[in-house]
């Protein structure tokens, strides 16, 4: 039986999340027109999964907080966009965790010039689909908005690729999959705002671990990018704009994690 309090608890979030419907509808139509039936079907499936994940993850948080009535109420009373931010990061950490297992395959295939372009496109969709949702629904810092906008744009650039030649569009996916190794960062960014975690005694340790993982994976990623640019691939100037935007956001987030780990 659904009580009035339960309806009130969910209504604002559900009303806000309903804005996702035209998002994945638009994604599906665009992908069908430009990218072919298989890719459009995959984009549609991932869009639906992402859409329903927003509800599922929020309800999971509420169930976990059942043992803490006061904390649960604090979460329910949290600004809707802030709730979306929490849910978005937890969903993205899951997607990045999945992608992290594919990093070795993509890098190995690239070095051996054995690129499966459809597999590349699927990875691009998995990485960016939640960023597209987050741009519309979440309350994001300006640098993150630039980052998500650029990755969403680059996803479409990758999806327009129809050959298996090694070029800057493959580098885009390599950057994304290497970034997925730092999935713990998004997990921390989301979980730190859930009321019980705010006062968790190990919160600073999780923040510091996130910082270390982020620094190590980012430096490896940057080294791979510039090594391949210098030795293997000629890239357009637009790609350096892409690198500037995402690397700048990475550095800002690293600085924030470092300060947070010592102030928590």
PDB file of C-alpha atoms in Angstrom:
ATOM      1  CA  UNK A   1       0.000   0.000   0.000  1.00  0.00           C
ATOM      2  CA  UNK A   2       1.405   3.402  -1.022  1.00  0.00           C
ATOM      3  CA  UNK A   3       0.907   6.043   1.653  1.00  0.00           C
ATOM      4  CA  UNK A   4       0.677   9.793   1.042  1.00  0.00           C
ATOM      5  CA  UNK A   5       4.083  10.286   2.656  1.00  0.00           C
ATOM      6  CA  UNK A   6       5.556   7.746   0.250  1.00  0.00           C
ATOM      7  CA  UNK A   7       4.008   9.577  -2.704  1.00  0.00           C
ATOM      8  CA  UNK A   8       5.458  12.865  -1.459  1.00  0.00           C
ATOM      9  CA  UNK A   9       8.835  11.201  -0.913  1.00  0.00           C
ATOM     10  CA  UNK A  10       9.099  10.020  -4.500  1.00  0.00           C
ATOM     11  CA  UNK A  11       7.053  12.506  -6.509  1.00  0.00           C
ATOM     12  CA  UNK A  12       9.620  15.310  -6.889  1.00  0.00           C
ATOM     13  CA  UNK A  13      12.374  12.913  -7.876  1.00  0.00           C
ATOM     14  CA  UNK A  14      10.150  10.995 -10.305  1.00  0.00           C
ATOM     15  CA  UNK A  15       8.830  14.193 -11.843  1.00  0.00           C
ATOM     16  CA  UNK A  16      12.362  15.417 -12.372  1.00  0.00           C
ATOM     17  CA  UNK A  17      13.637  12.072 -13.640  1.00  0.00           C
ATOM     18  CA  UNK A  18      10.787  11.922 -16.159  1.00  0.00           C
ATOM     19  CA  UNK A  19      12.751  14.533 -18.114  1.00  0.00           C
ATOM     20  CA  UNK A  20      15.022  11.643 -19.082  1.00  0.00           C
ATOM     21  CA  UNK A  21      12.365  10.285 -21.462  1.00  0.00           C
ATOM     22  CA  UNK A  22      13.001  12.797 -24.286  1.00  0.00           C
ATOM     23  CA  UNK A  23      16.739  12.432 -23.664  1.00  0.00           C
ATOM     24  CA  UNK A  24      16.979   8.756 -24.501  1.00  0.00           C
ATOM     25  CA  UNK A  25      14.334   9.190 -27.198  1.00  0.00           C
ATOM     26  CA  UNK A  26      16.506  11.795 -28.900  1.00  0.00           C
ATOM     27  CA  UNK A  27      19.610   9.639 -28.482  1.00  0.00           C
ATOM     28  CA  UNK A  28      17.821   6.697 -30.091  1.00  0.00           C
ATOM     29  CA  UNK A  29      16.538   8.701 -33.061  1.00  0.00           C
ATOM     30  CA  UNK A  30      19.914  10.317 -33.746  1.00  0.00           C
ATOM     31  CA  UNK A  31      21.766   7.022 -33.453  1.00  0.00           C
ATOM     32  CA  UNK A  32      19.266   5.285 -35.771  1.00  0.00           C
ATOM     33  CA  UNK A  33      19.587   7.963 -38.462  1.00  0.00           C
ATOM     34  CA  UNK A  34      23.376   8.289 -38.381  1.00  0.00           C
ATOM     35  CA  UNK A  35      24.962   5.209 -36.888  1.00  0.00           C
ATOM     36  CA  UNK A  36      23.132   2.129 -38.139  1.00  0.00           C
ATOM     37  CA  UNK A  37      20.591  -0.262 -36.699  1.00  0.00           C
ATOM     38  CA  UNK A  38      22.848  -2.280 -34.365  1.00  0.00           C
ATOM     39  CA  UNK A  39      24.426   0.762 -32.726  1.00  0.00           C
ATOM     40  CA  UNK A  40      21.070   2.552 -32.447  1.00  0.00           C
ATOM     41  CA  UNK A  41      19.532  -0.518 -30.815  1.00  0.00           C
ATOM     42  CA  UNK A  42      22.407  -0.709 -28.326  1.00  0.00           C
ATOM     43  CA  UNK A  43      22.123   3.025 -27.570  1.00  0.00           C
ATOM     44  CA  UNK A  44      18.402   2.566 -26.952  1.00  0.00           C
ATOM     45  CA  UNK A  45      18.974  -0.351 -24.557  1.00  0.00           C
ATOM     46  CA  UNK A  46      21.680   1.482 -22.600  1.00  0.00           C
ATOM     47  CA  UNK A  47      19.479   4.596 -22.450  1.00  0.00           C
ATOM     48  CA  UNK A  48      16.599   2.607 -20.974  1.00  0.00           C
ATOM     49  CA  UNK A  49      18.932   0.907 -18.484  1.00  0.00           C
ATOM     50  CA  UNK A  50      20.330   4.281 -17.438  1.00  0.00           C
ATOM     51  CA  UNK A  51      16.849   5.778 -17.132  1.00  0.00           C
ATOM     52  CA  UNK A  52      15.531   3.061 -14.835  1.00  0.00           C
ATOM     53  CA  UNK A  53      18.829   2.964 -12.932  1.00  0.00           C
ATOM     54  CA  UNK A  54      18.139   6.479 -11.655  1.00  0.00           C
ATOM     55  CA  UNK A  55      15.028   5.151  -9.891  1.00  0.00           C
ATOM     56  CA  UNK A  56      16.607   1.858  -8.822  1.00  0.00           C
ATOM     57  CA  UNK A  57      19.716   3.421  -7.294  1.00  0.00           C
ATOM     58  CA  UNK A  58      17.733   6.066  -5.436  1.00  0.00           C
ATOM     59  CA  UNK A  59      15.385   3.431  -4.021  1.00  0.00           C
ATOM     60  CA  UNK A  60      18.394   1.327  -3.043  1.00  0.00           C
ATOM     61  CA  UNK A  61      19.807   4.291  -1.113  1.00  0.00           C
ATOM     62  CA  UNK A  62      16.455   4.793   0.627  1.00  0.00           C
ATOM     63  CA  UNK A  63      16.330   1.107   1.579  1.00  0.00           C
ATOM     64  CA  UNK A  64      19.852   1.239   2.993  1.00  0.00           C
ATOM     65  CA  UNK A  65      18.911   4.328   5.011  1.00  0.00           C
ATOM     66  CA  UNK A  66      15.835   2.625   6.498  1.00  0.00           C
ATOM     67  CA  UNK A  67      17.914   1.781   9.579  1.00  0.00           C
ATOM     68  CA  UNK A  68      18.686   5.479   9.978  1.00  0.00           C
ATOM     69  CA  UNK A  69      15.307   7.301   9.927  1.00  0.00           C
ATOM     70  CA  UNK A  70      16.730  10.761  10.597  1.00  0.00           C
ATOM     71  CA  UNK A  71      19.431  10.353   7.950  1.00  0.00           C
ATOM     72  CA  UNK A  72      16.889   9.007   5.478  1.00  0.00           C
ATOM     73  CA  UNK A  73      14.727  12.077   5.964  1.00  0.00           C
ATOM     74  CA  UNK A  74      17.748  14.312   5.403  1.00  0.00           C
ATOM     75  CA  UNK A  75      18.394  12.550   2.106  1.00  0.00           C
ATOM     76  CA  UNK A  76      14.734  12.824   1.045  1.00  0.00           C
ATOM     77  CA  UNK A  77      14.786  16.549   1.863  1.00  0.00           C
ATOM     78  CA  UNK A  78      17.971  17.057  -0.153  1.00  0.00           C
ATOM     79  CA  UNK A  79      17.651  19.225  -3.253  1.00  0.00           C
ATOM     80  CA  UNK A  80      16.440  17.126  -6.196  1.00  0.00           C
ATOM     81  CA  UNK A  81      19.398  18.086  -8.376  1.00  0.00           C
ATOM     82  CA  UNK A  82      21.737  17.072  -5.570  1.00  0.00           C
ATOM     83  CA  UNK A  83      20.022  13.689  -5.371  1.00  0.00           C
ATOM     84  CA  UNK A  84      20.471  13.387  -9.133  1.00  0.00           C
ATOM     85  CA  UNK A  85      24.165  14.219  -8.718  1.00  0.00           C
ATOM     86  CA  UNK A  86      24.563  11.448  -6.143  1.00  0.00           C
ATOM     87  CA  UNK A  87      22.718   8.892  -8.265  1.00  0.00           C
ATOM     88  CA  UNK A  88      24.523   9.956 -11.452  1.00  0.00           C
ATOM     89  CA  UNK A  89      27.959   9.376  -9.935  1.00  0.00           C
ATOM     90  CA  UNK A  90      27.038   5.996  -8.488  1.00  0.00           C
ATOM     91  CA  UNK A  91      25.679   4.875 -11.860  1.00  0.00           C
ATOM     92  CA  UNK A  92      28.746   6.181 -13.674  1.00  0.00           C
ATOM     93  CA  UNK A  93      31.085   4.383 -11.283  1.00  0.00           C
ATOM     94  CA  UNK A  94      29.275   1.143 -12.177  1.00  0.00           C
ATOM     95  CA  UNK A  95      29.588   1.798 -15.918  1.00  0.00           C
ATOM     96  CA  UNK A  96      33.276   2.660 -15.535  1.00  0.00           C
ATOM     97  CA  UNK A  97      33.852  -0.483 -13.480  1.00  0.00           C
ATOM     98  CA  UNK A  98      32.444  -2.523 -16.381  1.00  0.00           C
ATOM     99  CA  UNK A  99      34.553  -0.622 -18.918  1.00  0.00           C
ATOM    100  CA  UNK A 100      37.717  -1.103 -16.867  1.00  0.00           C
ATOM    101  CA  UNK A 101      37.733  -4.788 -17.834  1.00  0.00           C
ATOM    102  CA  UNK A 102      37.785  -3.808 -21.524  1.00  0.00           C
ATOM    103  CA  UNK A 103      40.760  -1.442 -21.315  1.00  0.00           C
ATOM    104  CA  UNK A 104      43.404  -4.100 -21.924  1.00  0.00           C
ATOM    105  CA  UNK A 105      41.555  -5.510 -24.949  1.00  0.00           C
ATOM    106  CA  UNK A 106      41.163  -2.112 -26.600  1.00  0.00           C
ATOM    107  CA  UNK A 107      44.791  -1.151 -26.017  1.00  0.00           C
ATOM    108  CA  UNK A 108      46.042  -4.566 -27.179  1.00  0.00           C
ATOM    109  CA  UNK A 109      43.881  -4.466 -30.327  1.00  0.00           C
ATOM    110  CA  UNK A 110      45.088  -0.943 -31.074  1.00  0.00           C
ATOM    111  CA  UNK A 111      48.780  -1.861 -30.801  1.00  0.00           C
ATOM    112  CA  UNK A 112      48.194  -4.873 -33.053  1.00  0.00           C
ATOM    113  CA  UNK A 113      46.148  -2.877 -35.546  1.00  0.00           C
ATOM    114  CA  UNK A 114      43.204  -5.217 -35.055  1.00  0.00           C
ATOM    115  CA  UNK A 115      40.450  -2.721 -34.261  1.00  0.00           C
ATOM    116  CA  UNK A 116      36.813  -3.829 -34.011  1.00  0.00           C
ATOM    117  CA  UNK A 117      35.004  -0.595 -34.815  1.00  0.00           C
ATOM    118  CA  UNK A 118      31.618  -1.765 -33.505  1.00  0.00           C
ATOM    119  CA  UNK A 119      33.203  -2.754 -30.206  1.00  0.00           C
ATOM    120  CA  UNK A 120      34.829   0.691 -30.064  1.00  0.00           C
ATOM    121  CA  UNK A 121      31.462   2.370 -30.625  1.00  0.00           C
ATOM    122  CA  UNK A 122      29.805   0.277 -27.920  1.00  0.00           C
ATOM    123  CA  UNK A 123      32.488   1.347 -25.421  1.00  0.00           C
ATOM    124  CA  UNK A 124      31.996   4.989 -26.414  1.00  0.00           C
ATOM    125  CA  UNK A 125      28.248   4.736 -25.763  1.00  0.00           C
ATOM    126  CA  UNK A 126      28.719   3.065 -22.374  1.00  0.00           C
ATOM    127  CA  UNK A 127      31.180   5.758 -21.297  1.00  0.00           C
ATOM    128  CA  UNK A 128      29.204   8.829 -22.375  1.00  0.00           C
ATOM    129  CA  UNK A 129      25.527   7.912 -22.075  1.00  0.00           C
ATOM    130  CA  UNK A 130      25.332   8.803 -18.386  1.00  0.00           C
ATOM    131  CA  UNK A 131      27.247  12.046 -18.998  1.00  0.00           C
ATOM    132  CA  UNK A 132      24.522  13.073 -21.444  1.00  0.00           C
ATOM    133  CA  UNK A 133      21.839  12.408 -18.834  1.00  0.00           C
ATOM    134  CA  UNK A 134      23.859  14.173 -16.162  1.00  0.00           C
ATOM    135  CA  UNK A 135      24.180  17.359 -18.233  1.00  0.00           C
ATOM    136  CA  UNK A 136      20.412  17.776 -18.183  1.00  0.00           C
ATOM    137  CA  UNK A 137      19.534  16.497 -14.729  1.00  0.00           C
ATOM    138  CA  UNK A 138      22.419  17.110 -12.341  1.00  0.00           C
ATOM    139  CA  UNK A 139      23.807  20.198 -10.659  1.00  0.00           C
ATOM    140  CA  UNK A 140      27.384  20.105 -11.982  1.00  0.00           C
ATOM    141  CA  UNK A 141      30.430  22.387 -11.621  1.00  0.00           C
ATOM    142  CA  UNK A 142      31.187  24.467 -14.717  1.00  0.00           C
ATOM    143  CA  UNK A 143      34.375  22.539 -15.548  1.00  0.00           C
ATOM    144  CA  UNK A 144      32.461  19.243 -15.342  1.00  0.00           C
ATOM    145  CA  UNK A 145      29.798  20.647 -17.682  1.00  0.00           C
ATOM    146  CA  UNK A 146      32.552  21.446 -20.196  1.00  0.00           C
ATOM    147  CA  UNK A 147      34.034  17.971 -19.654  1.00  0.00           C
ATOM    148  CA  UNK A 148      30.720  16.154 -20.178  1.00  0.00           C
ATOM    149  CA  UNK A 149      29.846  18.332 -23.180  1.00  0.00           C
ATOM    150  CA  UNK A 150      33.169  17.555 -24.812  1.00  0.00           C
ATOM    151  CA  UNK A 151      32.966  13.802 -24.142  1.00  0.00           C
ATOM    152  CA  UNK A 152      29.401  13.716 -25.499  1.00  0.00           C
ATOM    153  CA  UNK A 153      30.528  15.532 -28.644  1.00  0.00           C
ATOM    154  CA  UNK A 154      33.505  13.211 -29.070  1.00  0.00           C
ATOM    155  CA  UNK A 155      31.221  10.194 -28.673  1.00  0.00           C
ATOM    156  CA  UNK A 156      29.307  11.295 -31.762  1.00  0.00           C
ATOM    157  CA  UNK A 157      32.607  11.799 -33.587  1.00  0.00           C
ATOM    158  CA  UNK A 158      33.550   8.194 -32.762  1.00  0.00           C
ATOM    159  CA  UNK A 159      30.132   6.873 -33.803  1.00  0.00           C
ATOM    160  CA  UNK A 160      30.562   8.462 -37.243  1.00  0.00           C
ATOM    161  CA  UNK A 161      33.727   6.406 -37.842  1.00  0.00           C
ATOM    162  CA  UNK A 162      33.120   3.538 -40.276  1.00  0.00           C
ATOM    163  CA  UNK A 163      36.619   2.119 -40.796  1.00  0.00           C
ATOM    164  CA  UNK A 164      39.139   0.274 -38.637  1.00  0.00           C
ATOM    165  CA  UNK A 165      42.066   2.591 -39.235  1.00  0.00           C
ATOM    166  CA  UNK A 166      44.026   3.851 -36.253  1.00  0.00           C
ATOM    167  CA  UNK A 167      43.296   7.562 -35.875  1.00  0.00           C
ATOM    168  CA  UNK A 168      42.431  10.198 -33.264  1.00  0.00           C
ATOM    169  CA  UNK A 169      38.943   8.726 -32.789  1.00  0.00           C
ATOM    170  CA  UNK A 170      40.482   5.546 -31.445  1.00  0.00           C
ATOM    171  CA  UNK A 171      42.574   7.704 -29.110  1.00  0.00           C
ATOM    172  CA  UNK A 172      39.335   9.182 -27.756  1.00  0.00           C
ATOM    173  CA  UNK A 173      38.106   5.734 -26.757  1.00  0.00           C
ATOM    174  CA  UNK A 174      41.511   4.803 -25.317  1.00  0.00           C
ATOM    175  CA  UNK A 175      41.343   7.923 -23.137  1.00  0.00           C
ATOM    176  CA  UNK A 176      37.840   6.973 -21.987  1.00  0.00           C
ATOM    177  CA  UNK A 177      38.685   3.358 -21.167  1.00  0.00           C
ATOM    178  CA  UNK A 178      41.844   4.307 -19.271  1.00  0.00           C
ATOM    179  CA  UNK A 179      39.763   6.839 -17.335  1.00  0.00           C
ATOM    180  CA  UNK A 180      37.410   4.019 -16.374  1.00  0.00           C
ATOM    181  CA  UNK A 181      40.157   2.551 -14.174  1.00  0.00           C
ATOM    182  CA  UNK A 182      39.450   5.366 -11.711  1.00  0.00           C
ATOM    183  CA  UNK A 183      35.821   4.330 -11.185  1.00  0.00           C
ATOM    184  CA  UNK A 184      36.356   4.609  -7.428  1.00  0.00           C
ATOM    185  CA  UNK A 185      36.459   8.417  -7.837  1.00  0.00           C
ATOM    186  CA  UNK A 186      32.866   8.611  -9.069  1.00  0.00           C
ATOM    187  CA  UNK A 187      31.806   6.182  -6.361  1.00  0.00           C
ATOM    188  CA  UNK A 188      33.311   8.495  -3.749  1.00  0.00           C
ATOM    189  CA  UNK A 189      31.846  11.657  -5.311  1.00  0.00           C
ATOM    190  CA  UNK A 190      28.373  10.157  -5.060  1.00  0.00           C
ATOM    191  CA  UNK A 191      28.571   8.264  -1.776  1.00  0.00           C
ATOM    192  CA  UNK A 192      30.203  11.103   0.216  1.00  0.00           C
ATOM    193  CA  UNK A 193      26.928  13.068   0.082  1.00  0.00           C
ATOM    194  CA  UNK A 194      24.770  10.274   1.497  1.00  0.00           C
ATOM    195  CA  UNK A 195      24.124  11.328   5.143  1.00  0.00           C
ATOM    196  CA  UNK A 196      25.758   8.374   7.052  1.00  0.00           C
ATOM    197  CA  UNK A 197      28.895   8.523   4.873  1.00  0.00           C
ATOM    198  CA  UNK A 198      29.380  12.227   5.649  1.00  0.00           C
ATOM    199  CA  UNK A 199      30.378  11.308   9.204  1.00  0.00           C
ATOM    200  CA  UNK A 200      32.018   7.940   8.415  1.00  0.00           C
ATOM    201  CA  UNK A 201      35.414   7.754  10.118  1.00  0.00           C
ATOM    202  CA  UNK A 202      37.048   6.199   7.034  1.00  0.00           C
ATOM    203  CA  UNK A 203      35.706   8.836   4.623  1.00  0.00           C
ATOM    204  CA  UNK A 204      39.047  10.669   4.428  1.00  0.00           C
ATOM    205  CA  UNK A 205      40.841   7.410   3.605  1.00  0.00           C
ATOM    206  CA  UNK A 206      38.434   6.684   0.758  1.00  0.00           C
ATOM    207  CA  UNK A 207      38.986  10.217  -0.509  1.00  0.00           C
ATOM    208  CA  UNK A 208      42.775   9.801  -0.402  1.00  0.00           C
ATOM    209  CA  UNK A 209      42.636   6.407  -2.137  1.00  0.00           C
ATOM    210  CA  UNK A 210      40.451   7.985  -4.824  1.00  0.00           C
ATOM    211  CA  UNK A 211      43.026  10.749  -5.219  1.00  0.00           C
ATOM    212  CA  UNK A 212      45.945   8.309  -5.580  1.00  0.00           C
ATOM    213  CA  UNK A 213      44.104   6.093  -8.066  1.00  0.00           C
ATOM    214  CA  UNK A 214      43.068   9.138 -10.081  1.00  0.00           C
ATOM    215  CA  UNK A 215      46.595  10.559 -10.232  1.00  0.00           C
ATOM    216  CA  UNK A 216      48.220   7.246 -11.232  1.00  0.00           C
ATOM    217  CA  UNK A 217      45.670   6.306 -13.913  1.00  0.00           C
ATOM    218  CA  UNK A 218      45.595   9.860 -15.301  1.00  0.00           C
ATOM    219  CA  UNK A 219      49.372  10.104 -15.673  1.00  0.00           C
ATOM    220  CA  UNK A 220      49.473   6.730 -17.426  1.00  0.00           C
ATOM    221  CA  UNK A 221      46.617   7.865 -19.654  1.00  0.00           C
ATOM    222  CA  UNK A 222      48.323  11.151 -20.545  1.00  0.00           C
ATOM    223  CA  UNK A 223      51.594   9.370 -21.280  1.00  0.00           C
ATOM    224  CA  UNK A 224      49.864   6.913 -23.624  1.00  0.00           C
ATOM    225  CA  UNK A 225      48.019   9.734 -25.386  1.00  0.00           C
ATOM    226  CA  UNK A 226      51.062  11.877 -26.081  1.00  0.00           C
ATOM    227  CA  UNK A 227      53.262   8.904 -26.904  1.00  0.00           C
ATOM    228  CA  UNK A 228      50.819   7.719 -29.561  1.00  0.00           C
ATOM    229  CA  UNK A 229      50.357  11.242 -30.906  1.00  0.00           C
ATOM    230  CA  UNK A 230      54.126  11.712 -31.263  1.00  0.00           C
ATOM    231  CA  UNK A 231      54.960   8.277 -32.666  1.00  0.00           C
ATOM    232  CA  UNK A 232      51.878   6.872 -34.382  1.00  0.00           C
ATOM    233  CA  UNK A 233      49.054   9.241 -35.164  1.00  0.00           C
ATOM    234  CA  UNK A 234      48.524  12.611 -36.776  1.00  0.00           C
ATOM    235  CA  UNK A 235      45.641  14.351 -35.008  1.00  0.00           C
ATOM    236  CA  UNK A 236      43.538  17.431 -35.873  1.00  0.00           C
ATOM    237  CA  UNK A 237      43.788  20.577 -33.749  1.00  0.00           C
ATOM    238  CA  UNK A 238      40.300  19.884 -32.374  1.00  0.00           C
ATOM    239  CA  UNK A 239      41.684  16.865 -30.543  1.00  0.00           C
ATOM    240  CA  UNK A 240      44.065  19.063 -28.579  1.00  0.00           C
ATOM    241  CA  UNK A 241      41.073  21.170 -27.543  1.00  0.00           C
ATOM    242  CA  UNK A 242      39.426  17.971 -26.322  1.00  0.00           C
ATOM    243  CA  UNK A 243      42.550  17.005 -24.369  1.00  0.00           C
ATOM    244  CA  UNK A 244      42.833  20.480 -22.848  1.00  0.00           C
ATOM    245  CA  UNK A 245      39.226  20.450 -21.594  1.00  0.00           C
ATOM    246  CA  UNK A 246      39.264  16.953 -20.090  1.00  0.00           C
ATOM    247  CA  UNK A 247      42.796  17.185 -18.637  1.00  0.00           C
ATOM    248  CA  UNK A 248      41.999  20.558 -17.061  1.00  0.00           C
ATOM    249  CA  UNK A 249      38.903  19.058 -15.419  1.00  0.00           C
ATOM    250  CA  UNK A 250      40.966  16.051 -14.280  1.00  0.00           C
ATOM    251  CA  UNK A 251      43.551  18.317 -12.630  1.00  0.00           C
ATOM    252  CA  UNK A 252      40.887  20.419 -10.885  1.00  0.00           C
ATOM    253  CA  UNK A 253      39.257  17.266  -9.526  1.00  0.00           C
ATOM    254  CA  UNK A 254      42.642  15.930  -8.367  1.00  0.00           C
ATOM    255  CA  UNK A 255      43.268  19.160  -6.446  1.00  0.00           C
ATOM    256  CA  UNK A 256      39.828  18.959  -4.855  1.00  0.00           C
ATOM    257  CA  UNK A 257      40.293  15.296  -3.845  1.00  0.00           C
ATOM    258  CA  UNK A 258      43.671  16.088  -2.308  1.00  0.00           C
ATOM    259  CA  UNK A 259      42.236  18.923  -0.204  1.00  0.00           C
ATOM    260  CA  UNK A 260      39.154  16.877   0.687  1.00  0.00           C
ATOM    261  CA  UNK A 261      41.203  13.907   1.883  1.00  0.00           C
ATOM    262  CA  UNK A 262      42.912  16.081   4.499  1.00  0.00           C
ATOM    263  CA  UNK A 263      39.888  18.123   5.501  1.00  0.00           C
ATOM    264  CA  UNK A 264      37.400  15.244   5.951  1.00  0.00           C
TER     265      UNK A 264
END
